[in-house]
Amino acid sequence: MKDYIEDRVLAIAAYISENSATVREAAKRFGVSKSTVHKDMVTILPKLNPSLARDVRRVLDVNKQERHIRGGMATREKYLLAGHTHAANLAAGISAKNGRDI
């Protein structure tokens, strides 16, 4: 295996473990895809460093359990903001259906 891949895997694993980061956060931070991060953590890391792999697995499992909560919160915020926009549009006399004046 290429040295740069091992270095990347260990760096991402350390980042996830130290920051309780999600796969998405790690992917963005290191400029790789979520698929790459996931595959590195599940396939390559256990061969390189089993102890670190267990730590990362715990973090990823917690993130997976909390995923639906974060998604629900994001949806709630989206519709709260949309509600404010709708109220502002009504106050301005703009129809929500077609964006034209009422």
Short mmCIF file of C-alpha atoms in Angstrom, two decimals:
data_model
loop_
_atom_site.label_atom_id
_atom_site.label_comp_id
_atom_site.label_asym_id
_atom_site.label_seq_id
_atom_site.Cartn_x
_atom_site.Cartn_y
_atom_site.Cartn_z
CA MET A 1 0.00 0.00 0.00
CA LYS A 2 1.20 3.52 -0.77
CA ASP A 3 2.62 5.48 2.14
CA TYR A 4 0.44 8.51 1.43
CA ILE A 5 -2.69 6.36 1.78
CA GLU A 6 -1.55 5.02 5.14
CA ASP A 7 -0.74 8.55 6.27
CA ARG A 8 -4.16 9.79 5.15
CA VAL A 9 -5.98 6.93 6.88
CA LEU A 10 -4.15 7.50 10.16
CA ALA A 11 -4.63 11.28 9.99
CA ILE A 12 -8.37 10.97 9.32
CA ALA A 13 -8.75 8.36 12.04
CA ALA A 14 -6.99 10.59 14.57
CA TYR A 15 -9.19 13.52 13.55
CA ILE A 16 -12.40 11.51 13.93
CA SER A 17 -11.30 10.04 17.26
CA GLU A 18 -10.11 13.34 18.78
CA ASN A 19 -13.02 15.48 17.55
CA SER A 20 -15.87 12.95 17.51
CA ALA A 21 -16.22 14.05 13.91
CA THR A 22 -18.68 12.65 11.41
CA VAL A 23 -17.62 11.03 8.15
CA ARG A 24 -18.92 14.10 6.33
CA GLU A 25 -16.85 16.46 8.49
CA ALA A 26 -13.72 14.36 8.04
CA ALA A 27 -14.23 14.14 4.28
CA LYS A 28 -14.60 17.88 3.98
CA ARG A 29 -11.57 18.56 6.21
CA PHE A 30 -9.28 16.22 4.25
CA GLY A 31 -10.66 16.88 0.78
CA VAL A 32 -11.80 13.34 0.02
CA SER A 33 -15.20 11.76 -0.53
CA LYS A 34 -17.38 10.34 2.23
CA SER A 35 -17.03 6.95 0.55
CA THR A 36 -13.26 7.16 0.77
CA VAL A 37 -13.35 8.07 4.46
CA HIS A 38 -15.78 5.27 5.23
CA LYS A 39 -13.83 2.67 3.28
CA ASP A 40 -10.55 3.79 4.84
CA MET A 41 -11.97 3.57 8.36
CA VAL A 42 -13.69 0.22 7.89
CA THR A 43 -11.26 -1.61 5.62
CA ILE A 44 -7.76 -0.19 5.90
CA LEU A 45 -7.56 1.22 9.43
CA PRO A 46 -8.17 -2.10 11.25
CA LYS A 47 -5.14 -3.55 9.47
CA LEU A 48 -2.94 -0.55 10.30
CA ASN A 49 -3.99 0.19 13.87
CA PRO A 50 -6.66 -2.06 15.45
CA SER A 51 -6.83 -0.01 18.66
CA LEU A 52 -7.47 3.26 16.83
CA ALA A 53 -9.94 1.44 14.58
CA ARG A 54 -11.99 0.45 17.65
CA ASP A 55 -12.03 4.06 18.87
CA VAL A 56 -13.11 5.34 15.47
CA ARG A 57 -15.78 2.62 15.20
CA ARG A 58 -17.28 3.78 18.53
CA VAL A 59 -17.45 7.37 17.30
CA LEU A 60 -18.98 6.35 13.97
CA ASP A 61 -21.54 4.14 15.72
CA VAL A 62 -22.62 7.02 17.98
CA ASN A 63 -22.84 9.33 14.96
CA LYS A 64 -24.98 6.78 13.16
CA GLN A 65 -27.33 6.50 16.13
CA GLU A 66 -27.67 10.30 16.30
CA ARG A 67 -28.02 10.80 12.54
CA HIS A 68 -31.82 10.84 12.55
CA ILE A 69 -31.82 13.45 15.32
CA ARG A 70 -29.49 15.79 13.43
CA GLY A 71 -31.54 15.31 10.27
CA GLY A 72 -34.75 16.12 12.13
CA MET A 73 -33.22 19.25 13.61
CA ALA A 74 -32.04 20.40 10.17
CA THR A 75 -35.50 19.84 8.71
CA ARG A 76 -37.10 21.70 11.60
CA GLU A 77 -34.79 24.68 11.09
CA LYS A 78 -35.47 24.62 7.36
CA TYR A 79 -39.22 24.84 7.86
CA LEU A 80 -38.94 27.41 10.63
CA LEU A 81 -36.96 29.61 8.26
CA ALA A 82 -39.42 28.87 5.46
CA GLY A 83 -42.26 29.83 7.81
CA HIS A 84 -40.63 33.18 8.51
CA THR A 85 -40.14 33.71 4.79
CA HIS A 86 -43.78 32.83 4.13
CA ALA A 87 -44.95 35.24 6.84
CA ALA A 88 -42.71 37.98 5.43
CA ASN A 89 -44.04 37.33 1.94
CA LEU A 90 -47.61 37.54 3.18
CA ALA A 91 -46.84 40.83 4.90
CA ALA A 92 -45.32 42.09 1.65
CA GLY A 93 -48.32 40.89 -0.33
CA ILE A 94 -46.51 38.16 -2.29
CA SER A 95 -48.26 34.85 -2.97
CA ALA A 96 -46.36 31.74 -1.83
CA LYS A 97 -47.64 29.75 -4.84
CA ASN A 98 -46.43 31.87 -7.70
CA GLY A 99 -44.31 34.63 -6.19
CA ARG A 100 -46.60 37.32 -7.58
CA ASP A 101 -48.42 40.09 -5.78
CA ILE A 102 -51.65 39.02 -4.10
#
